[in-house]
Amino acid sequence: MVWEDFVPEILRFPLMLLIIVIYMLSGGVYMSAVTEISGSFSWIKEDILMAGYASMTGLTIAFPLLFRILFRFPTRSILLVSAVAFIVCDYVCMVCHYLPLVVLMSFISGFFRILSTFVCWSNIQLRITPDRDFAIFFPFLFTFVLGSVQLTDIVTGYCVTALDWRAMHRLTIGAFILVFALVYFCMRRGYRPGPYMPFKGIDYLGGILWSLWLTCIVFIFVYGEHYDWFDSAEIRTAAVFAVVLLVMCLERAASIRHPYISLKTFSQRNMPFIFILFGCMSLMSTMVSSVQNVYTGAVLGFDARHNADLLWGVIAGIAVGTGVFYVALKKWKWRVKSIVCVGFVSFLLYFLIDASTEKYMLYLPMLFKGAGVSIVYTSLTYALAGCVTFAYYFEAMCVIGFIRTSFGGPLNSAVITRLLNGIKYSATADLGSHVDMMHPMADSFTAVYGEFQRQMLMVSLKEIYGYAAIAAVVILLAILASDYRHYVGSRINRMLKLPQVWRSLHSRTT
């Protein structure tokens, strides 16, 4: 209904999906171009990663405000402001050399990315599932959301190969301008999907404190290895700030009437267990990605274009995974526990490390990776909807986002990097003992050093992949030993109507 009358009915749904995909391309700083940006700005890799994870933090912290903004502003105004915000953030991140400003712009970009796409999904959810069934809506939603994340990396890789890393920013800015024009001329003025609700009872200071706390945690995990962890004053200072900010957040949540994240959110049924499972999913996904990046870059010698090509396999896996979730839940009537197990099994089907692996041999493992992420992601989000009352659902999504989209990635990357470095040092000492004057390549130092580095990496990657397989088996055994009978409540089967959502929010602000 947000579209003007002259827009054909048949085009309205695909046009909204197109807006969602384009808005998902926003990011401020694109982490898949970290090497190129680092060389252009003379930044270290951690600087770009910090800005990239700031975008994820902005996305996470926006969840408690989504419905409030949806009912406060017209849909057209939200999408127009979001397009302008994306244009400004992408342009600043393309030309600015001042890192704190780039981090701030990335945070703002992440905030508007989840806001704009949420508004779009709210307008088309009834077209996807008229009976408001989460088992239908979530697979469709996460196929586009997770697929768009991979598509962003694909487009970035192609732009880097064809032109330079700034080409991605130019492309997205042009796409945002076109979307701005489409929304400006083709959407109704003043339309909102529910009654007007003022910004009353919002804990802005609490939102700022939680954002600063997440930023400190991300800083510690991103820069920890670079600064040698707690042997450096920077990490110790950030840790002190993180502790102080967390105490302030919890004290404020316990002392005011409408906190940004209520303490009752943390005590919702099965919240800790779902939080842990999301952490396990993040660990397995990061483990696979870290091994793959080192393997394809240092061993196989793939460039950005070839790495981007492999992501098509992940997109196919995401579609397969969401399809498996839908069929297993709706047709085969599986429990959530069984579906989650299938997702973690798919991580075990990743490739074996071998220096002779051809590119085409990696597509099937990438498909398993995408399927695993989408199955676990969709299943746990579905389970969360049945465990948490609606009054705390979006706050719970924010809390789950701490590990799912904010500091989960840098935390697991820090653990894996630390583990990989230790294994590399051990492998260097072990392999170095076998290099002597009798080695067949002893006459050429360059040849010996190159082969030594390759073998050292191969041994290290095989060992860390073995740890990943052990971790996946342990996670599977823990899931099989757990009790999921109470994970899915009756309220999970249907989404609330927007008038019901409005009444629920209105009752909390009075």
Coordinates of C-alpha atoms in Angstrom, one line a residue:
M1 CA 0.0 0.0 0.0
V2 CA 3.0 2.3 0.3
W3 CA 3.3 2.6 -3.5
E4 CA 1.4 5.2 -5.6
D5 CA -1.5 4.0 -7.6
F6 CA 0.3 4.3 -11.0
V7 CA 2.8 1.6 -9.9
P8 CA 1.6 -1.7 -11.4
E9 CA 0.6 -4.2 -8.7
I10 CA 2.8 -6.9 -10.3
L11 CA 5.9 -4.7 -9.8
R12 CA 5.4 -3.6 -6.2
F13 CA 6.7 -6.7 -4.5
P14 CA 9.9 -7.2 -6.7
L15 CA 10.6 -3.4 -6.4
M16 CA 10.6 -3.7 -2.6
L17 CA 12.9 -6.7 -2.8
L18 CA 15.2 -4.7 -5.1
I19 CA 15.4 -1.9 -2.5
I20 CA 16.2 -4.4 0.2
V21 CA 19.1 -5.9 -1.8
I22 CA 20.5 -2.5 -2.7
Y23 CA 20.2 -1.2 0.9
M24 CA 22.0 -4.4 2.1
L25 CA 24.9 -3.4 -0.1
S26 CA 25.6 -0.5 2.3
G27 CA 28.5 -1.0 4.7
G28 CA 30.6 2.1 5.1
V29 CA 33.9 0.1 4.9
Y30 CA 33.9 -3.2 3.0
M31 CA 36.0 -5.7 4.9
S32 CA 36.5 -7.9 1.9
A33 CA 38.7 -5.1 0.4
V34 CA 40.8 -4.8 3.6
T35 CA 44.2 -5.2 1.8
E36 CA 43.4 -2.6 -0.9
I37 CA 42.1 0.0 1.6
S38 CA 45.0 -0.6 4.0
G39 CA 47.5 0.1 1.2
S40 CA 45.6 3.2 0.0
F41 CA 45.2 4.9 3.4
S42 CA 48.3 3.5 5.1
W43 CA 46.2 1.9 7.7
I44 CA 46.8 -1.4 9.3
K45 CA 44.4 -4.3 8.8
E46 CA 42.9 -3.9 12.2
D47 CA 41.8 -0.3 11.4
I48 CA 39.7 -1.4 8.5
L49 CA 38.3 -4.3 10.5
M50 CA 37.4 -2.0 13.4
A51 CA 35.4 0.2 11.0
G52 CA 33.7 -2.8 9.4
Y53 CA 32.7 -4.3 12.8
A54 CA 31.4 -0.8 13.8
S55 CA 28.8 -1.2 11.0
M56 CA 27.8 -4.6 12.6
T57 CA 27.5 -2.9 16.0
G58 CA 25.3 -0.2 14.6
L59 CA 23.1 -2.8 13.1
T60 CA 22.9 -4.7 16.4
I61 CA 22.1 -1.8 18.6
A62 CA 19.2 -0.6 16.4
F63 CA 16.8 -3.5 17.2
P64 CA 15.0 -2.1 20.2
L65 CA 14.1 1.1 18.2
L66 CA 12.8 -0.5 15.0
F67 CA 9.1 -0.6 15.7
R68 CA 9.2 2.8 17.4
I69 CA 10.7 4.4 14.3
L70 CA 8.3 2.4 12.1
F71 CA 5.3 3.9 13.9
R72 CA 6.8 7.4 14.3
F73 CA 7.8 8.3 10.7
P74 CA 6.2 7.6 7.3
T75 CA 7.7 4.7 5.4
R76 CA 8.7 7.0 2.5
S77 CA 10.5 9.4 4.8
I78 CA 12.5 6.6 6.5
L79 CA 13.6 5.2 3.2
L80 CA 14.6 8.6 1.8
V81 CA 16.6 9.5 4.9
S82 CA 18.2 6.1 4.8
A83 CA 19.3 6.6 1.2
V84 CA 20.8 10.0 2.0
A85 CA 22.6 8.5 5.1
F86 CA 24.1 5.7 2.9
I87 CA 25.3 8.2 0.3
V88 CA 27.0 10.4 2.9
C89 CA 28.5 7.5 4.8
D90 CA 29.8 5.7 1.8
Y91 CA 31.3 8.9 0.4
V92 CA 33.0 9.8 3.7
C93 CA 34.4 6.3 4.1
M94 CA 35.7 6.5 0.5
V95 CA 37.7 9.8 0.9
C96 CA 38.3 10.3 4.6
H97 CA 41.6 9.4 6.2
Y98 CA 40.5 10.2 9.8
L99 CA 39.8 6.8 11.3
P100 CA 37.4 7.8 14.1
L101 CA 35.1 9.5 11.6
V102 CA 35.2 6.5 9.3
V103 CA 34.2 4.3 12.3
L104 CA 31.4 6.6 13.2
M105 CA 30.1 6.7 9.6
S106 CA 30.2 2.9 9.4
F107 CA 28.2 2.7 12.7
I108 CA 25.6 5.0 11.3
S109 CA 25.5 3.1 8.0
G110 CA 24.8 -0.2 9.9
F111 CA 22.1 1.4 12.0
F112 CA 20.2 2.6 8.9
R113 CA 20.8 -0.6 7.0
I114 CA 18.8 -2.7 9.5
L115 CA 16.2 0.1 9.9
S116 CA 15.5 0.5 6.2
T117 CA 15.4 -3.2 5.4
F118 CA 13.1 -3.8 8.4
V119 CA 10.7 -1.2 7.1
C120 CA 10.7 -2.8 3.7
W121 CA 10.1 -6.3 5.2
S122 CA 7.3 -4.9 7.3
N123 CA 5.5 -3.7 4.2
I124 CA 5.7 -7.0 2.3
Q125 CA 5.4 -9.7 5.0
L126 CA 1.7 -10.3 4.3
R127 CA 2.5 -10.9 0.6
I128 CA 5.0 -13.6 1.7
T129 CA 2.8 -15.2 4.3
P130 CA -0.8 -14.0 4.6
D131 CA -1.3 -16.2 7.6
R132 CA 1.7 -14.7 9.3
D133 CA 3.6 -18.0 9.7
F134 CA 7.2 -17.6 10.9
A135 CA 8.1 -21.0 9.4
I136 CA 7.5 -19.4 5.9
F137 CA 8.6 -15.9 6.6
F138 CA 12.0 -16.6 8.2
P139 CA 13.4 -18.8 5.4
F140 CA 12.4 -16.2 2.8
L141 CA 13.8 -13.4 4.9
F142 CA 17.2 -15.0 5.6
T143 CA 17.6 -16.2 2.1
F144 CA 17.7 -12.5 1.0
V145 CA 19.5 -11.2 4.1
L146 CA 22.3 -13.8 4.3
G147 CA 22.5 -13.9 0.5
S148 CA 22.8 -10.1 0.2
V149 CA 25.8 -10.2 2.7
Q150 CA 27.6 -12.6 0.4
L151 CA 26.5 -10.6 -2.7
T152 CA 28.2 -7.5 -1.2
D153 CA 31.5 -9.4 -0.9
I154 CA 31.1 -10.7 -4.5
V155 CA 30.5 -7.3 -5.9
T156 CA 33.4 -5.9 -3.9
G157 CA 35.7 -8.5 -5.2
Y158 CA 34.8 -7.9 -8.8
C159 CA 35.1 -4.1 -8.3
V160 CA 38.6 -4.5 -6.8
T161 CA 39.7 -6.8 -9.6
A162 CA 38.3 -4.7 -12.4
L163 CA 39.0 -1.2 -11.1
D164 CA 39.9 -0.4 -7.5
W165 CA 38.3 -0.6 -4.0
R166 CA 36.6 2.8 -4.4
A167 CA 34.7 1.5 -7.4
M168 CA 32.4 -0.3 -4.9
H169 CA 31.6 2.9 -3.2
R170 CA 30.9 4.7 -6.4
L171 CA 28.6 1.8 -7.5
T172 CA 26.6 1.8 -4.3
I173 CA 26.3 5.6 -4.2
G174 CA 24.9 5.5 -7.7
A175 CA 22.5 2.7 -6.7
F176 CA 21.3 4.7 -3.6
I177 CA 20.7 7.7 -5.8
L178 CA 18.5 5.6 -8.1
V179 CA 16.6 4.2 -5.1
F180 CA 16.1 7.7 -3.7
A181 CA 14.5 8.7 -7.0
L182 CA 12.3 5.6 -7.1
V183 CA 11.1 6.1 -3.5
Y184 CA 10.6 9.9 -3.9
F185 CA 8.5 9.7 -7.0
C186 CA 6.7 6.3 -6.6
M187 CA 5.8 6.1 -2.9
R188 CA 2.9 7.8 -1.0
R189 CA 3.6 10.7 1.2
G190 CA 2.6 10.3 4.8
Y191 CA 1.8 6.6 4.7
R192 CA 2.8 4.6 7.8
P193 CA 1.7 1.0 8.4
G194 CA 0.2 1.7 11.9
P195 CA -1.0 4.6 14.1
Y196 CA 1.3 7.4 15.0
M197 CA 3.5 6.8 18.1
P198 CA 5.7 9.6 19.6
F199 CA 9.2 9.0 20.8
K200 CA 8.2 8.7 24.4
G201 CA 10.0 6.6 27.0
I202 CA 13.1 5.8 24.9
D203 CA 16.3 5.4 26.9
Y204 CA 18.7 7.3 24.6
L205 CA 21.5 7.4 27.1
G206 CA 21.2 3.6 27.6
G207 CA 21.5 3.0 23.9
I208 CA 24.6 5.2 23.8
L209 CA 26.2 3.3 26.8
W210 CA 25.5 -0.1 25.2
S211 CA 27.0 1.1 21.9
L212 CA 30.1 2.3 23.6
W213 CA 30.4 -1.0 25.5
L214 CA 30.1 -3.0 22.4
T215 CA 32.7 -0.8 20.7
C216 CA 35.2 -1.3 23.5
I217 CA 34.7 -5.1 23.3
V218 CA 35.2 -5.1 19.5
F219 CA 38.3 -2.9 20.0
I220 CA 39.8 -5.4 22.4
F221 CA 39.3 -8.4 20.1
V222 CA 40.3 -6.6 16.9
Y223 CA 43.5 -5.0 18.2
G224 CA 44.4 -7.6 20.8
E225 CA 46.9 -9.5 18.8
H226 CA 48.3 -6.3 17.3
Y227 CA 49.0 -4.8 20.7
D228 CA 50.0 -8.1 22.3
W229 CA 46.8 -8.2 24.4
F230 CA 47.1 -7.2 28.1
D231 CA 50.8 -6.4 27.9
S232 CA 49.8 -3.2 26.2
A233 CA 48.3 -0.1 27.8
E234 CA 45.8 0.3 25.0
I235 CA 44.1 -3.1 25.7
R236 CA 44.2 -2.7 29.4
T237 CA 42.6 0.8 29.1
A238 CA 39.9 -0.5 26.8
A239 CA 39.2 -3.4 29.2
V240 CA 38.7 -1.0 32.1
F241 CA 36.3 1.1 30.1
A242 CA 34.4 -2.0 29.0
V243 CA 33.9 -3.1 32.7
V244 CA 32.9 0.4 33.8
L245 CA 30.5 0.8 30.8
L246 CA 28.9 -2.6 31.5
V247 CA 28.3 -1.7 35.1
M248 CA 26.7 1.6 34.1
C249 CA 24.5 -0.2 31.5
L250 CA 23.3 -2.8 34.0
E251 CA 22.8 -0.2 36.8
R252 CA 20.8 2.0 34.5
A253 CA 18.7 -1.0 33.3
A254 CA 17.9 -1.8 36.9
S255 CA 17.0 1.8 38.0
I256 CA 14.8 3.3 35.3
R257 CA 11.3 2.5 34.2
H258 CA 11.9 2.0 30.5
P259 CA 15.6 0.9 29.9
Y260 CA 17.0 0.4 26.5
I261 CA 17.5 -3.3 27.2
S262 CA 15.6 -4.5 30.2
L263 CA 17.2 -6.9 32.7
K264 CA 14.2 -9.2 32.2
T265 CA 15.4 -9.8 28.6
F266 CA 18.4 -11.7 29.9
S267 CA 16.2 -14.0 32.0
Q268 CA 13.8 -15.0 29.2
R269 CA 13.3 -18.7 28.7
N270 CA 16.3 -20.4 27.1
M271 CA 18.0 -17.2 26.2
P272 CA 21.4 -18.3 27.6
F273 CA 21.4 -21.5 25.7
I274 CA 20.3 -19.9 22.4
F275 CA 23.1 -17.3 23.0
I276 CA 25.6 -20.1 23.4
L277 CA 24.4 -21.8 20.2
F278 CA 24.7 -18.6 18.2
G279 CA 28.2 -18.3 19.6
C280 CA 29.0 -21.8 18.4
M281 CA 27.6 -21.1 15.0
S282 CA 29.8 -17.9 14.8
L283 CA 32.8 -19.9 15.9
M284 CA 32.3 -22.6 13.2
S285 CA 31.6 -20.0 10.5
T286 CA 34.6 -17.9 11.5
M287 CA 36.9 -20.9 11.7
V288 CA 35.9 -22.1 8.2
S289 CA 36.3 -18.6 6.8
S290 CA 39.7 -18.0 8.5
V291 CA 41.1 -21.3 7.3
Q292 CA 39.7 -20.7 3.8
N293 CA 41.2 -17.2 3.5
V294 CA 44.6 -18.3 4.5
Y295 CA 44.4 -21.4 2.4
T296 CA 43.2 -19.8 -0.9
G297 CA 45.4 -16.7 -0.5
A298 CA 48.7 -18.1 0.8
V299 CA 48.6 -21.7 -0.6
L300 CA 46.5 -21.6 -3.7
G301 CA 47.3 -18.0 -4.6
F302 CA 43.8 -16.9 -5.4
D303 CA 43.1 -13.2 -6.0
A304 CA 40.0 -11.2 -5.0
R305 CA 38.2 -12.2 -8.2
H306 CA 38.6 -16.0 -7.6
N307 CA 37.7 -15.7 -3.9
A308 CA 34.6 -13.8 -4.9
D309 CA 33.7 -16.5 -7.4
L310 CA 33.7 -19.1 -4.5
L311 CA 31.0 -17.1 -2.7
W312 CA 28.4 -18.1 -5.3
G313 CA 28.7 -21.5 -3.7
V314 CA 27.8 -20.0 -0.4
I315 CA 24.8 -18.2 -1.8
A316 CA 23.6 -21.5 -3.3
G317 CA 24.2 -23.1 0.1
I318 CA 22.1 -20.4 1.8
A319 CA 19.2 -21.1 -0.5
V320 CA 19.5 -24.8 0.1
G321 CA 19.7 -24.4 3.8
T322 CA 16.6 -22.2 4.2
G323 CA 14.8 -24.7 1.9
V324 CA 15.9 -27.6 4.1
F325 CA 14.6 -25.7 7.2
Y326 CA 11.2 -25.0 5.6
V327 CA 10.7 -28.6 4.3
A328 CA 12.0 -30.2 7.6
L329 CA 9.7 -28.0 9.8
K330 CA 6.6 -27.7 7.7
K331 CA 6.5 -31.0 5.7
W332 CA 8.5 -33.5 7.7
K333 CA 7.5 -32.0 11.1
W334 CA 11.0 -32.2 12.5
R335 CA 11.9 -30.6 15.9
V336 CA 14.1 -27.6 16.0
K337 CA 16.8 -29.7 17.7
S338 CA 17.1 -32.0 14.7
I339 CA 17.3 -29.2 12.2
V340 CA 20.0 -27.4 14.2
C341 CA 22.0 -30.7 14.3
V342 CA 21.7 -30.9 10.5
G343 CA 23.2 -27.4 10.3
F344 CA 26.2 -28.2 12.5
V345 CA 26.7 -31.5 10.6
S346 CA 27.1 -29.4 7.4
F347 CA 30.1 -27.7 8.9
L348 CA 31.8 -31.1 9.3
L349 CA 31.5 -31.6 5.5
Y350 CA 34.0 -28.9 4.7
F351 CA 37.0 -29.6 2.5
L352 CA 40.2 -31.4 3.5
I353 CA 43.3 -29.3 3.2
D354 CA 45.4 -30.2 0.2
A355 CA 47.8 -28.2 -1.9
S356 CA 46.6 -29.8 -5.2
T357 CA 43.0 -28.7 -4.7
E358 CA 41.5 -27.2 -7.8
K359 CA 39.1 -24.2 -7.7
Y360 CA 36.0 -26.2 -8.9
M361 CA 36.6 -28.6 -6.0
L362 CA 35.9 -25.8 -3.5
Y363 CA 32.3 -25.0 -4.6
L364 CA 30.7 -28.0 -2.8
P365 CA 32.4 -27.3 0.5
M366 CA 31.3 -23.6 0.2
L367 CA 27.8 -24.9 -0.4
F368 CA 27.9 -26.9 2.8
K369 CA 29.2 -23.8 4.7
G370 CA 26.3 -21.6 3.4
A371 CA 23.8 -24.3 4.2
G372 CA 25.1 -24.7 7.7
V373 CA 25.0 -21.0 8.5
S374 CA 21.5 -20.5 7.1
I375 CA 20.0 -23.6 8.8
V376 CA 21.4 -22.8 12.2
Y377 CA 20.7 -19.0 11.8
T378 CA 17.1 -19.6 10.7
S379 CA 16.4 -22.4 13.2
L380 CA 17.7 -20.5 16.3
T381 CA 15.9 -17.3 15.3
Y382 CA 12.7 -19.3 15.0
A383 CA 13.3 -20.9 18.4
L384 CA 14.0 -17.5 19.9
A385 CA 10.6 -16.3 18.7
G386 CA 9.0 -19.1 20.7
C387 CA 11.0 -18.5 23.9
V388 CA 10.7 -14.8 24.3
T389 CA 7.5 -12.7 24.9
F390 CA 6.9 -10.1 22.3
A391 CA 7.5 -7.2 24.8
Y392 CA 11.2 -8.3 25.0
Y393 CA 11.6 -9.9 21.6
F394 CA 13.5 -7.1 19.8
E395 CA 15.6 -6.5 22.9
A396 CA 16.4 -10.2 22.9
M397 CA 17.3 -9.9 19.2
C398 CA 19.7 -7.1 20.2
V399 CA 21.3 -9.2 23.0
I400 CA 21.7 -12.2 20.6
G401 CA 23.2 -9.8 18.1
F402 CA 26.0 -9.1 20.6
I403 CA 27.5 -12.5 19.7
R404 CA 25.8 -13.0 16.3
T405 CA 26.8 -9.8 14.5
S406 CA 28.8 -7.5 16.8
F407 CA 31.7 -8.9 18.8
G408 CA 31.2 -12.6 17.9
G409 CA 33.2 -12.3 14.7
P410 CA 36.2 -10.5 16.2
L411 CA 36.1 -12.7 19.3
N412 CA 36.3 -15.9 17.3
S413 CA 38.8 -14.4 14.9
A414 CA 41.1 -13.4 17.8
V415 CA 40.9 -16.9 19.2
I416 CA 41.6 -18.5 15.9
T417 CA 44.5 -16.1 15.1
R418 CA 46.0 -16.8 18.5
L419 CA 45.7 -20.5 18.0
L420 CA 47.0 -20.4 14.4
N421 CA 50.1 -18.4 15.4
G422 CA 50.9 -20.9 18.2
I423 CA 50.6 -23.8 15.7
K424 CA 52.7 -21.9 13.1
Y425 CA 55.5 -21.4 15.7
S426 CA 55.4 -25.0 16.6
A427 CA 55.4 -26.1 13.0
T428 CA 58.3 -23.8 12.1
A429 CA 60.4 -25.4 14.8
D430 CA 59.4 -28.9 13.8
L431 CA 59.9 -28.5 10.0
G432 CA 63.0 -26.4 10.4
S433 CA 64.8 -29.4 12.0
H434 CA 64.4 -31.3 8.7
V435 CA 66.1 -28.6 6.5
D436 CA 69.9 -29.2 6.2
M437 CA 72.6 -29.3 3.6
M438 CA 71.3 -32.7 2.3
H439 CA 67.9 -31.2 1.4
P440 CA 67.3 -31.5 -2.4
M441 CA 66.7 -27.7 -2.6
A442 CA 69.6 -26.7 -0.4
D443 CA 71.4 -24.9 -3.3
S444 CA 68.6 -22.3 -3.6
F445 CA 67.7 -20.4 -0.5
T446 CA 64.6 -18.9 -2.2
A447 CA 63.3 -22.3 -3.2
V448 CA 63.9 -23.7 0.3
Y449 CA 62.3 -20.8 2.0
G450 CA 59.3 -20.9 -0.3
E451 CA 58.7 -24.6 0.1
F452 CA 59.3 -24.3 3.9
Q453 CA 56.6 -21.6 4.1
R454 CA 54.1 -23.6 2.1
Q455 CA 54.6 -26.8 4.1
M456 CA 54.5 -24.8 7.4
L457 CA 51.1 -23.3 6.4
M458 CA 49.7 -26.6 5.2
V459 CA 50.6 -28.3 8.5
S460 CA 49.2 -25.5 10.5
L461 CA 46.0 -25.3 8.5
K462 CA 45.5 -29.1 8.8
E463 CA 45.9 -28.9 12.5
I464 CA 43.6 -26.0 13.1
Y465 CA 41.0 -27.6 10.8
G466 CA 41.3 -30.7 13.0
Y467 CA 40.5 -28.6 16.0
A468 CA 37.5 -27.2 14.1
A469 CA 36.2 -30.7 13.4
I470 CA 36.6 -31.7 17.0
A471 CA 34.7 -28.5 18.1
A472 CA 31.9 -29.3 15.7
V473 CA 31.6 -32.9 17.0
V474 CA 31.5 -31.6 20.6
I475 CA 28.8 -29.1 19.7
L476 CA 26.8 -31.8 18.1
L477 CA 27.1 -34.1 21.1
A478 CA 26.0 -31.2 23.4
I479 CA 23.0 -30.5 21.2
L480 CA 22.0 -34.2 21.1
A481 CA 22.3 -34.4 24.9
S482 CA 20.2 -31.3 25.5
D483 CA 16.4 -31.1 25.9
Y484 CA 14.6 -29.0 23.2
R485 CA 11.1 -30.1 24.1
H486 CA 10.3 -26.7 25.6
Y487 CA 12.1 -24.5 23.0
V488 CA 9.1 -23.8 20.8
G489 CA 6.1 -22.2 22.4
S490 CA 2.7 -21.7 20.9
R491 CA 3.2 -18.1 20.1
I492 CA 6.0 -18.9 17.6
N493 CA 3.5 -20.1 14.9
R494 CA 2.2 -16.6 14.0
M495 CA 3.5 -13.1 13.7
L496 CA 1.6 -10.4 15.5
K497 CA -0.5 -8.0 13.5
L498 CA 0.9 -4.4 13.4
P499 CA -2.1 -3.0 15.4
Q500 CA -1.3 -5.6 18.1
V501 CA 2.4 -4.6 18.0
W502 CA 1.4 -0.9 18.3
R503 CA -0.8 -1.6 21.4
S504 CA 2.0 -3.6 23.0
L505 CA 4.5 -0.8 22.5
H506 CA 2.1 1.8 23.6
S507 CA 1.3 0.0 26.8
R508 CA 5.1 -0.1 27.6
T509 CA 5.5 3.7 27.2
T510 CA 2.7 4.6 29.5

